[in-house]
Coordinates of C-alpha atoms and ligand atoms in Angstrom, one line a residue:
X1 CA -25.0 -4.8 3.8
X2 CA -25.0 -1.1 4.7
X3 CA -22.3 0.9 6.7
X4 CA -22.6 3.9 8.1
X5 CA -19.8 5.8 9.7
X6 CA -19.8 9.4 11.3
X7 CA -17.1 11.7 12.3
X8 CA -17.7 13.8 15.8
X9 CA -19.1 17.3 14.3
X10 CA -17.0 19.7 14.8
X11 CA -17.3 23.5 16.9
X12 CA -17.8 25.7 14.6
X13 CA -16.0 28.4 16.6
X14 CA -12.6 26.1 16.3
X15 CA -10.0 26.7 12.9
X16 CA -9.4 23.1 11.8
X17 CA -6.4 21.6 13.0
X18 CA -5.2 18.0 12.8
X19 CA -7.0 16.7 15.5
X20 CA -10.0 17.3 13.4
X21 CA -7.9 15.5 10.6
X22 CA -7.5 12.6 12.2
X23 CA -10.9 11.8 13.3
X24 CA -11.7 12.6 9.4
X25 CA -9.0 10.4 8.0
X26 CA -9.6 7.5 10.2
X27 CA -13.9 7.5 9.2
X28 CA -12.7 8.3 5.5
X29 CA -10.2 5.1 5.6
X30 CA -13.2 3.1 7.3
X31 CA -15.3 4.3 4.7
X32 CA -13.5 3.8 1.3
X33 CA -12.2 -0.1 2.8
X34 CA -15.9 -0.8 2.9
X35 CA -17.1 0.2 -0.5
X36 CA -13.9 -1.4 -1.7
X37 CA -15.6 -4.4 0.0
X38 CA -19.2 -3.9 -2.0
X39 CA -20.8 -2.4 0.8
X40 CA -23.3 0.1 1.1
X41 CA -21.5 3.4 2.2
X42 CA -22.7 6.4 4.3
X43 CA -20.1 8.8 5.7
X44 CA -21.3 11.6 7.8
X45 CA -19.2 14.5 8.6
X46 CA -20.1 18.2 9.5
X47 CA -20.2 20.9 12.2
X48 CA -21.9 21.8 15.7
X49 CA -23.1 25.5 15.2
X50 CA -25.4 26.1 18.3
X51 CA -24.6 27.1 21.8
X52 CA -23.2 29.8 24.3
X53 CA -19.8 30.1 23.2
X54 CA -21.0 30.8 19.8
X55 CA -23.2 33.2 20.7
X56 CA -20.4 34.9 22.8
X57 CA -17.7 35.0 20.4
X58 CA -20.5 36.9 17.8
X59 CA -21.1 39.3 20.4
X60 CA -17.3 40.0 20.8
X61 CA -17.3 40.4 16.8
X62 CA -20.4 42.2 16.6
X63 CA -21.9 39.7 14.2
X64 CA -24.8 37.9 14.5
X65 CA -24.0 34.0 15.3
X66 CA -25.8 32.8 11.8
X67 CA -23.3 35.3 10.3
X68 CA -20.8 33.9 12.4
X69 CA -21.8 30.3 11.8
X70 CA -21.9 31.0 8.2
X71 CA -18.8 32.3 7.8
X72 CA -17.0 29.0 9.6
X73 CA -18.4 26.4 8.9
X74 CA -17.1 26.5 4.9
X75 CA -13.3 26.0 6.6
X76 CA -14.8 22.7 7.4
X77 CA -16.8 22.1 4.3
X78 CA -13.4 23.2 2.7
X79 CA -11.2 20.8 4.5
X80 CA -12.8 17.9 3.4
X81 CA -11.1 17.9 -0.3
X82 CA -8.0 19.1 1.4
X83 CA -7.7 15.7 2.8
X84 CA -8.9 13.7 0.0
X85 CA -12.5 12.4 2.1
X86 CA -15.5 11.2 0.5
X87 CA -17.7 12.0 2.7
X88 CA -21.6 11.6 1.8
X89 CA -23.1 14.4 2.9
X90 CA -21.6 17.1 5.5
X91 CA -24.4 18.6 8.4
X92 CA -24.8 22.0 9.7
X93 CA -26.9 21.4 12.6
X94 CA -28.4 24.9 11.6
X95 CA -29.8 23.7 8.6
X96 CA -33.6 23.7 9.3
X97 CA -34.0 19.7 8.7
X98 CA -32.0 19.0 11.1
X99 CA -33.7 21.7 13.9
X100 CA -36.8 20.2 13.1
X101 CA -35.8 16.4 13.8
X102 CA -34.1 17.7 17.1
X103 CA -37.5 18.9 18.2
X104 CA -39.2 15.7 16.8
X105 CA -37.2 13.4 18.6
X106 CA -36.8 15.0 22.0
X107 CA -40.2 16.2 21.9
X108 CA -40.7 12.5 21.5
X109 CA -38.3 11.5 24.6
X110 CA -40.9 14.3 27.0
X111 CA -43.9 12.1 25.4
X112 CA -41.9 9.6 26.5
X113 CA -41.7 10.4 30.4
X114 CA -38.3 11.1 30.4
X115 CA -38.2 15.1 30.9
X116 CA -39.2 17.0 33.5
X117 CA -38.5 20.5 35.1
X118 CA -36.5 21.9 37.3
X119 CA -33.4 24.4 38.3
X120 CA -29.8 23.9 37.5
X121 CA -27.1 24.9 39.9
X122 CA -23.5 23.7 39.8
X123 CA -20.8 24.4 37.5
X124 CA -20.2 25.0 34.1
X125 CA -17.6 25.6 31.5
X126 CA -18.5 27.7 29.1
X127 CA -15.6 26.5 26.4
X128 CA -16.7 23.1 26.6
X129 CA -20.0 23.7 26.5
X130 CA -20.4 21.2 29.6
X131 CA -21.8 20.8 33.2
X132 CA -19.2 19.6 35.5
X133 CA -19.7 17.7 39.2
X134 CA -18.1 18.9 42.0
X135 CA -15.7 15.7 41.6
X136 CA -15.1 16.7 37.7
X137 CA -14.4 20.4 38.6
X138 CA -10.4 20.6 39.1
X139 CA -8.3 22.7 41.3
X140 CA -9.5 25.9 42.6
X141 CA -13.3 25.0 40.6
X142 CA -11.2 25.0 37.3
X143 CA -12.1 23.6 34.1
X144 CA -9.9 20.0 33.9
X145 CA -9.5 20.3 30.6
X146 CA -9.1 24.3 29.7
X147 CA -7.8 24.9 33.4
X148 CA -10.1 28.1 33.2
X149 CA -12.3 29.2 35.5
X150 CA -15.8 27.3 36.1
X151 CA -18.9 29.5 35.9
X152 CA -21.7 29.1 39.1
X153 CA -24.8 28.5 36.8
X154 CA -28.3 28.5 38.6
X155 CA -31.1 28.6 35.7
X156 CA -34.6 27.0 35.1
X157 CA -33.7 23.8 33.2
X158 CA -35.9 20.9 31.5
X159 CA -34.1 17.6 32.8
X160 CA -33.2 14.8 30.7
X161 CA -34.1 11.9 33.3
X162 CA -30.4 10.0 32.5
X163 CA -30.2 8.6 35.9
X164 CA -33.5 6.2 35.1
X165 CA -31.2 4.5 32.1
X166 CA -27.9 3.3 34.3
X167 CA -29.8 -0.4 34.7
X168 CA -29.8 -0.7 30.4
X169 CA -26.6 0.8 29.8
X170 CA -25.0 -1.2 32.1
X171 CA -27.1 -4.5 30.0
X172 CA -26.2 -2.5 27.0
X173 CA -22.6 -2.6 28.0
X174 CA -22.7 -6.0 29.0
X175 CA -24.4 -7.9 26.3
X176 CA -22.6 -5.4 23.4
X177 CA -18.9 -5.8 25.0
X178 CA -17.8 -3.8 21.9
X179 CA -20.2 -1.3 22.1
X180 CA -17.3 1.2 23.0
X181 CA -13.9 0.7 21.9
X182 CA -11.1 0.1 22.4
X183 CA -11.2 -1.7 25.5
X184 CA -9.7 0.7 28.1
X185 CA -12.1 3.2 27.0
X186 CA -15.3 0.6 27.2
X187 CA -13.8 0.4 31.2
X188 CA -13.6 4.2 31.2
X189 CA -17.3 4.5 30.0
X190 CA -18.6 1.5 32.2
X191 CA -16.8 2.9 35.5
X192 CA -18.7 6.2 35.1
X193 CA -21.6 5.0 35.0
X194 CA -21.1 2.4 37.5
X195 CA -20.8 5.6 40.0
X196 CA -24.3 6.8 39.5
X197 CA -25.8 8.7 36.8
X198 CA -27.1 12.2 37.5
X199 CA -30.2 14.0 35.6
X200 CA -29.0 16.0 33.1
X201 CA -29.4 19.9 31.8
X202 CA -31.7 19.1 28.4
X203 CA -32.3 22.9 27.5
X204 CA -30.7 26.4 28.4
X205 CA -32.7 29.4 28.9
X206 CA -30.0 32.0 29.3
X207 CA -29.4 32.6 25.9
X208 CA -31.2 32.1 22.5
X209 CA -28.7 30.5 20.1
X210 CA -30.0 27.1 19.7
X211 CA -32.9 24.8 18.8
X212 CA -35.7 26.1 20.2
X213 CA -37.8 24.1 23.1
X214 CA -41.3 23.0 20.8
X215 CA -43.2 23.3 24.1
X216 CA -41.5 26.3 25.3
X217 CA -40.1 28.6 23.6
X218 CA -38.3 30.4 26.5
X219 CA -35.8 27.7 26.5
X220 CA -33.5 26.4 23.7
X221 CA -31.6 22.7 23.6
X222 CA -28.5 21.9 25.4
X223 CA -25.9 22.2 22.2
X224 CA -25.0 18.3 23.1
X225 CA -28.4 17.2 22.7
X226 CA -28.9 19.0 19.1
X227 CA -25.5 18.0 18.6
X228 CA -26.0 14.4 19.3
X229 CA -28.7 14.3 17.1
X230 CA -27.2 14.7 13.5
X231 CA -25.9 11.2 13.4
X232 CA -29.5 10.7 13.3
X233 CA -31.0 13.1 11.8
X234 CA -28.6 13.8 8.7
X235 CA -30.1 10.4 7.2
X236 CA -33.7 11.9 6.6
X237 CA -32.7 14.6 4.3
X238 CA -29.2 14.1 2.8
X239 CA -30.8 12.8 -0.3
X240 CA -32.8 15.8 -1.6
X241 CA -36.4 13.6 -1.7
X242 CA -35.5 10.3 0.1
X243 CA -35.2 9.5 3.5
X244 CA -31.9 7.3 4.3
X245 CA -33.1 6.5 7.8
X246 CA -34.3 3.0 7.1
X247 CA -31.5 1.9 4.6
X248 CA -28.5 3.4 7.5
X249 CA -29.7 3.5 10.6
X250 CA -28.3 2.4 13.0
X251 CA -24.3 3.6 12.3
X252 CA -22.0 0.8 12.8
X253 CA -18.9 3.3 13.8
X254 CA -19.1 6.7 15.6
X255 CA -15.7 7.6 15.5
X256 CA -14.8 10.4 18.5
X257 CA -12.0 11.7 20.4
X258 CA -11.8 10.8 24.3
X259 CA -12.5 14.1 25.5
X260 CA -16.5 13.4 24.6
X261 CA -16.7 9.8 25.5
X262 CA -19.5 10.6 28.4
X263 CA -21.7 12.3 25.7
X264 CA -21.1 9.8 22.9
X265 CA -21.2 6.6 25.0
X266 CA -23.7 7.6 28.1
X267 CA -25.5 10.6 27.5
X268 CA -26.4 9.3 23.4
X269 CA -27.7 5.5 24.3
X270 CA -29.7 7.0 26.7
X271 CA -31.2 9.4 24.2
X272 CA -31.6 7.0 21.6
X273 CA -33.1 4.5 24.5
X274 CA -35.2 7.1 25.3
X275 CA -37.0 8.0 21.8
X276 CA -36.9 4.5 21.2
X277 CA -34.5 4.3 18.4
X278 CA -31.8 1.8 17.7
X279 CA -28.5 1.8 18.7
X280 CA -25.1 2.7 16.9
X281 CA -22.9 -0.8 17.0
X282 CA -19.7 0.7 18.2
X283 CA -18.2 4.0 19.4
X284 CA -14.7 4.1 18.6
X285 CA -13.0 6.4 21.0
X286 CA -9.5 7.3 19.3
X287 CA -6.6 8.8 22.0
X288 CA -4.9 12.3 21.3
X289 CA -1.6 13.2 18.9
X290 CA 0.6 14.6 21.1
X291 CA 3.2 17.3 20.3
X292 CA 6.1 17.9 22.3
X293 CA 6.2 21.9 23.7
X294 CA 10.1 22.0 23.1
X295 CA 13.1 21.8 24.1
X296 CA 13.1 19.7 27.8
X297 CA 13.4 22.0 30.2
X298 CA 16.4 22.4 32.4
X299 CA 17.1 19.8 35.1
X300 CA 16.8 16.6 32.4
X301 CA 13.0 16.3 32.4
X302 CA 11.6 14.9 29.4
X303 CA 9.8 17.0 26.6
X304 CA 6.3 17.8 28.0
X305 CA 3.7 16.5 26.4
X306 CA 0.6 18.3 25.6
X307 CA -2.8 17.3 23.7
X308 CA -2.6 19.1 20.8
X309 CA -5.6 21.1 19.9
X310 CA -6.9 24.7 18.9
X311 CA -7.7 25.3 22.6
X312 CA -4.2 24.0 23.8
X313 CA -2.7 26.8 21.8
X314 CA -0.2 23.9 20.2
X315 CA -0.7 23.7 16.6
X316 CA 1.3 21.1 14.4
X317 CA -0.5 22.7 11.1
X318 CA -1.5 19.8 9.2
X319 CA -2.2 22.2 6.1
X320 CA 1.4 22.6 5.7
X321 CA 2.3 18.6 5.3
X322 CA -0.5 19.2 2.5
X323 CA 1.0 21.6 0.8
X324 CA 4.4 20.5 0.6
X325 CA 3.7 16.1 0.5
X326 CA -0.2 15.8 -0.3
X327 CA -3.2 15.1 1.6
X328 CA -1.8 10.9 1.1
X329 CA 1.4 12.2 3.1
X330 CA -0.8 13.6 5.9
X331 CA -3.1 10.6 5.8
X332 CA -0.6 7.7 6.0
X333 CA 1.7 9.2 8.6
X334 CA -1.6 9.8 10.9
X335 CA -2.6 6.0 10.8
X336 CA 0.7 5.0 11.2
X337 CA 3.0 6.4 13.7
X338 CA 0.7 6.5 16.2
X339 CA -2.0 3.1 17.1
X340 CA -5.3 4.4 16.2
X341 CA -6.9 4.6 19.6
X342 CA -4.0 4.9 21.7
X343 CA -2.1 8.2 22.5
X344 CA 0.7 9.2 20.9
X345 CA 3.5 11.4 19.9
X346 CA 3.8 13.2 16.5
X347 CA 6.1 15.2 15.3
X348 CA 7.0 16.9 11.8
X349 CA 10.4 14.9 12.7
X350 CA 8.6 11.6 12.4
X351 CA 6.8 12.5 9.7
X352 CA 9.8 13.0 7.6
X353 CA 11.2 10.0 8.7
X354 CA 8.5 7.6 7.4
X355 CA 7.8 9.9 4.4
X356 CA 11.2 9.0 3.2
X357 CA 11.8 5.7 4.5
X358 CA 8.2 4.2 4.1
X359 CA 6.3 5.9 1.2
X360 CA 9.6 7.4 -0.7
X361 CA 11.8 4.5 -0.3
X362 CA 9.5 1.4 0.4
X363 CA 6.4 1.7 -1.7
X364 CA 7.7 4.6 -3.6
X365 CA 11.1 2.8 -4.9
X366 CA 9.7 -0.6 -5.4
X367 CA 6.6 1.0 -7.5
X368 CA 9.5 2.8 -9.6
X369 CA 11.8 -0.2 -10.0
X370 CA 9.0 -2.6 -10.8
X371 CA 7.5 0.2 -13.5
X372 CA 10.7 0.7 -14.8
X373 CA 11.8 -3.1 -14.8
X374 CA 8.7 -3.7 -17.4
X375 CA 9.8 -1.1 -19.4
X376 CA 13.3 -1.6 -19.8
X377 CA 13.3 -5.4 -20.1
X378 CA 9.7 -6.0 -21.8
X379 CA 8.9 -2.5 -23.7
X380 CA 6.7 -1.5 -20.9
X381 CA 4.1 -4.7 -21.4
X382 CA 3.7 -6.7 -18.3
X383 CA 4.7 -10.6 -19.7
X384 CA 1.6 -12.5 -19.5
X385 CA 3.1 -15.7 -17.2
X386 CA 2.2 -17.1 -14.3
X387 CA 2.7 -15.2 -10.8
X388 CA 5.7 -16.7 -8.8
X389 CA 3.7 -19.4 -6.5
X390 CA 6.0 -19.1 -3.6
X391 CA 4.7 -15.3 -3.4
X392 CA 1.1 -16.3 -3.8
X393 CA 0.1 -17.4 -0.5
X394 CA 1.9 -14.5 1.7
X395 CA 0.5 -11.6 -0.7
X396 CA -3.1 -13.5 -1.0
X397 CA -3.3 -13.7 2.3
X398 CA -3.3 -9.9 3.1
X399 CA -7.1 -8.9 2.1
X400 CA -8.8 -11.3 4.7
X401 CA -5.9 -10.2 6.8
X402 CA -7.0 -6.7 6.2
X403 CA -10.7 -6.8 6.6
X404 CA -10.1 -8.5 9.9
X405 CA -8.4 -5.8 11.1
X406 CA -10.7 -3.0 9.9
X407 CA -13.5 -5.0 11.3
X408 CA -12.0 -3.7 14.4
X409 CA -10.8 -0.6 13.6
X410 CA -7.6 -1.6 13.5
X411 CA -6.5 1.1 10.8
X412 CA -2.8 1.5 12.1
X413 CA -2.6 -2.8 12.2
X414 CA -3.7 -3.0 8.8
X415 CA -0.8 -0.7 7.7
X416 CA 1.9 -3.2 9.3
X417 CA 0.3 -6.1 7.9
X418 CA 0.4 -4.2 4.2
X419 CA 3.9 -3.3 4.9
X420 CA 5.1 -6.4 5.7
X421 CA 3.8 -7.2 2.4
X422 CA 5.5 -4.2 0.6
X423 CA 8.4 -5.6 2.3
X424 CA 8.8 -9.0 0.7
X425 CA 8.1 -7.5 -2.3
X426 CA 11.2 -5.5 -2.1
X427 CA 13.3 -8.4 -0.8
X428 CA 11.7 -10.3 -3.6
X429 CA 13.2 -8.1 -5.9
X430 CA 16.7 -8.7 -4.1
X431 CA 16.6 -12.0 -4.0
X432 CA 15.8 -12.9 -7.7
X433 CA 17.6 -10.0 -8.6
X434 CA 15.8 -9.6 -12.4
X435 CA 18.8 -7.6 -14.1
X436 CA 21.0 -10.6 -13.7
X437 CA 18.4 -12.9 -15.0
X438 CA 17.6 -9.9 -17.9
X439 CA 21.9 -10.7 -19.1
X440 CA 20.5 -14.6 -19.9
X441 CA 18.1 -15.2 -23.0
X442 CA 17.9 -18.4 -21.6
X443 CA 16.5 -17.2 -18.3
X444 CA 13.7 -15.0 -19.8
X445 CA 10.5 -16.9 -18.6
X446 CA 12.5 -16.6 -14.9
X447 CA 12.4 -13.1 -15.9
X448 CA 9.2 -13.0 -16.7
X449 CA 7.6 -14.5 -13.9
X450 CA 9.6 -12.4 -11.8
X451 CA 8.1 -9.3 -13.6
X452 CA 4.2 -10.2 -13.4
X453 CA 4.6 -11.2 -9.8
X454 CA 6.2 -7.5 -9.1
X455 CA 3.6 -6.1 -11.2
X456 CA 0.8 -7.9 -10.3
X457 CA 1.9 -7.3 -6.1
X458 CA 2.4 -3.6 -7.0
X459 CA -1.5 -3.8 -7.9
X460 CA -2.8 -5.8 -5.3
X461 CA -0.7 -3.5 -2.9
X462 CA -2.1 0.1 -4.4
X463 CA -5.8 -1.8 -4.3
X464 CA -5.8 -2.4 -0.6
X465 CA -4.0 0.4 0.6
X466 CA -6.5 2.5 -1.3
X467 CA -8.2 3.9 2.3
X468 CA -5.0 5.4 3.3
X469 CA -3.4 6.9 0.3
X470 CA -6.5 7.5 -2.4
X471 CA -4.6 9.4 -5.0
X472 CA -1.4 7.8 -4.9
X473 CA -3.0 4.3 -5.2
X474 CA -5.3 5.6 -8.2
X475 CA -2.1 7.2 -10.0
X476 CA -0.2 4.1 -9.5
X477 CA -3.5 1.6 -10.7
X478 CA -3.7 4.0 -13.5
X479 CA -0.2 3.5 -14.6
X480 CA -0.6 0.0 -14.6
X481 CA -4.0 0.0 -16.5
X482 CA -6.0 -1.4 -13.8
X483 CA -7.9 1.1 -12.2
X484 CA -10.4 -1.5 -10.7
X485 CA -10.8 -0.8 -6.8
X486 CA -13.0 -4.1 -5.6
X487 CA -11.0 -5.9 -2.9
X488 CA -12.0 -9.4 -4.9
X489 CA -9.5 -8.6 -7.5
X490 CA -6.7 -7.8 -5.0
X491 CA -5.1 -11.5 -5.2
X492 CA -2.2 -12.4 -7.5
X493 CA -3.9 -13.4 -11.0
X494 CA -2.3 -14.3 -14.4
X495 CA -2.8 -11.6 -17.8
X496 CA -4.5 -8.7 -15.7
X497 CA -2.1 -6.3 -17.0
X498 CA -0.9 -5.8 -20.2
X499 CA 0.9 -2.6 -21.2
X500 CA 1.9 -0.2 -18.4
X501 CA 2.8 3.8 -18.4
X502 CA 5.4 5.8 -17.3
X503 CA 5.0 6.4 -13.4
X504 CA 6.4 10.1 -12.0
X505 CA 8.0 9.7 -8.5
X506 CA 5.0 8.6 -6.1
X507 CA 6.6 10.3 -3.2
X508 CA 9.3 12.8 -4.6
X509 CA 11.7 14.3 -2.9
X510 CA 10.7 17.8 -0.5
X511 CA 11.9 20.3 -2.7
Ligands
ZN1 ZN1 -13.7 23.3 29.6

């Protein structure tokens, strides 16, 4: 079976900040779980390079936007090790590949019927790259979402003729009820289209910065079209000499933000419907990390909460939580403290909090015990009993647990049903309490069976949690001689391990 997964691409104008972290971490957990599982990977990640505000901030710096373009987009490239991701292949949408299957495909949608043209007049933001309707624009014909000023636009558009798809997306919707998740957001997509889909601007012809028009060259490509397009167009030439298309297509998960749900769950099946092409299987629309502004102001109120993003001004700087903990650090705390598709509040606070009590104290701790427990009773050589069988079923249970989950996206769920797991192991530890049984020669096979069953949870533990914490599961698998990473092996089995190394603190201390 093949999976493909895809992270939004991200403005190229933007410095990375943890909301592009998160959407990366999530599609990199999603991806690793599924090779772990024998599948067929793909893991798309990238940047958006085209469109007015490009072109405007080169003109403020004098540059040319390729210069411009060229210049950011390796921040991006470059955060991908930062975190630890294994992504496949990363897209510029100005590499020339991609231009050309932009200009294929929607030269294929005008063959179609499904352009025509006409003149634009309404509003637009220029920071969001985005039309708005009289009923989007906010206060005062401000953007909602920057609160900026809307621009009056009138221009000679081509149309994309959207309004002639609301009868399939709305039989889309129906007959793929997880088409968009999670659920709220499937309501959010379906009540916008239930109020009437407009036409839509497919091209600009006020500036040059984008993929040019094929059958006129006055006019480039709306920047969401182009954008749109590299889920698509990435599989045709990732692979120096082999076209992906028919091994990939379609993506089971575009993972986005909610702030382009209308483009990734309206505007793209109509495309797709459009050229003809298949459609992605879900569109996981994850919620905001919130940051508080402060102190609550005088007169009681709450701390405010605002979405946290380059634009926002309101920066938690993920790259610091790198430098200090690791990329696991950031990777874990981001699927954890807040439920992947819901908002939520983070805060450099919280993060210490389960650093220290979760990865320090719970997995840390019972990884240094066990490691140190094999060492000090059994000269570092895992005995070769049986696993305790009143352990077996509750820890054997976890991988179909887990896959479950991440059939759904469920990344945060799968963490609590690991941790409850990571808890019995410590209680486990409690209750049989080896260093009594270690004072009683009589007692060793007790002993022993409490040591593989440690062991041997501490590996099934660091093989399914993997995903989340890559290099802290390798170093631990490493220590304990089995590096293998297939979720098959991640049950409780007799005489897997053998001899065992020293293990460093997983999770030291902050200095
Ligand atoms: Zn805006």
């Amino acid at each position: 079976m093949s999976f493909y997964v895809t992270t939004p691409i991200y403005y190229v104008n933007a410095a990375p900040h943890l909301g592009h972290a998160y959407s990366t971490i999530a599609c990199d957990v999603m991806a690793r779980h599924m090779r772990q599982r024998g599948e067929d990977v793909f893991f798309l990640t990238g940047t958006d390079e085209h469109g007015e505000p490009v072109a405007l901030a080169a003109e403020r710096e004098g540059v040319t936007p390729q210069e411009l373009v060229d210049r950011n987009a390796p921040r991006f490239r470059d955060l991908m090790p930062q975190l630890n991701v294994s992504n496949d292949f990363f897209i510029r949408t100005t590499d020339p590949e991609h231009q050309a299957k932009v200009q294929e495909v929607l030269a294929r949608i005008r063959d179609n019927g499904h352009v025509y043209e006409g003149v634009y007049e309404g509003w637009y933001c220029p920071r969001c790259a985005d039309f708005k309707t009289d009923a989007e624009a906010g206060e005062d014909n401000t953007c909602p979402i920057h609160r900026t000023p809307l621009v009056r636009e009138k221009e000679d558009n081509y149309f994309f003729r959207l309004s002639a798809f609301q009868d399939d997306l709305l039989r889309l919707f129906d007959e793929q009820p997880d088409f968009v998740m999670p659920r709220h957001r499937y309501n959010e997509a379906r009540a916008f289209i239930e109020s009437g889909l407009q036409d839509v601007s497919l091209s600009r012809s006020t500036f040059t910065w984008g993929v040019p028009v094929p059958w006129d060259s006055s006019h480039v490509f709306y920047v969401w079209f182009d954008a749109l397009l590299n889920y698509y167009s990435a599989l045709s030439y990732a692979r120096p000499g082999e076209d992906l298309t028919d091994r990939f297509w379609p993506a089971q998960y575009h993972v986005i933000g909610k702030d382009i749900l209308k483009f990734h769950t309206v505007f793209w099946p109509a495309m797709l419907l459009a050229a003809g092409l298949a459609l992605p299987e879900h569109v996981f629309v994850h919620g905001f990390l919130l940051m508080s502004s402060g102190p609550s102001k005088a007169g009681g109120e709450g701390p405010e909460l605002v979405k946290m993003s380059k634009s926002m001004g309101n920066v938690l700087d993920p790259f610091a939580i790198i430098d200090e903990f690791g990329a696991d650090a950031l990777r874990y705390y981001c699927m954890r403290d807040v439920s992947f598709g819901q908002d939520g509040e983070v805060s450099t606070a919280r993060f210490a909090v389960l650093y220290e009590s979760e990865l320090a104290n719970d997995f840390g701790n019972l990884a240094s015990r066990t490691i140190a427990m094999v060492h000090r009773y059994r000269g570092g050589t895992v005995p070769s009993g049986e696993p305790d069988r009143t352990l077996a079923p509750e820890i054997d249970a976890l991988v179909g647990e887990v896959c479950a989950l991440l059939d759904r996206a469920d990344l945060t769920g799968a963490l609590e049903a690991i941790w409850l797991r990571v808890r019995r192991l410590n209680r486990y530890v409690e209750e049989q309490a080896p260093w009594v049984l270690a004072k009683d020669e009589a007692r060793a096979d007790e002993l022993d069976r409490v040591l593989v069953s440690l062991a041997e949870g501490l590996r099934v533990l660091a093989v399914v949690l993997h995903p989340w914490i890559p290099a802290s599961s390798e170093k631990l698998l490493a220590t304990l001689g089995a590096p293998e990473l297939d979720l098959d092996g991640a049950r409780l089995t007799a005489g897997r391990l053998g001899a065992v190394d020293k293990l460093e603190p997983l999770f030291p201390k902050p200095k």
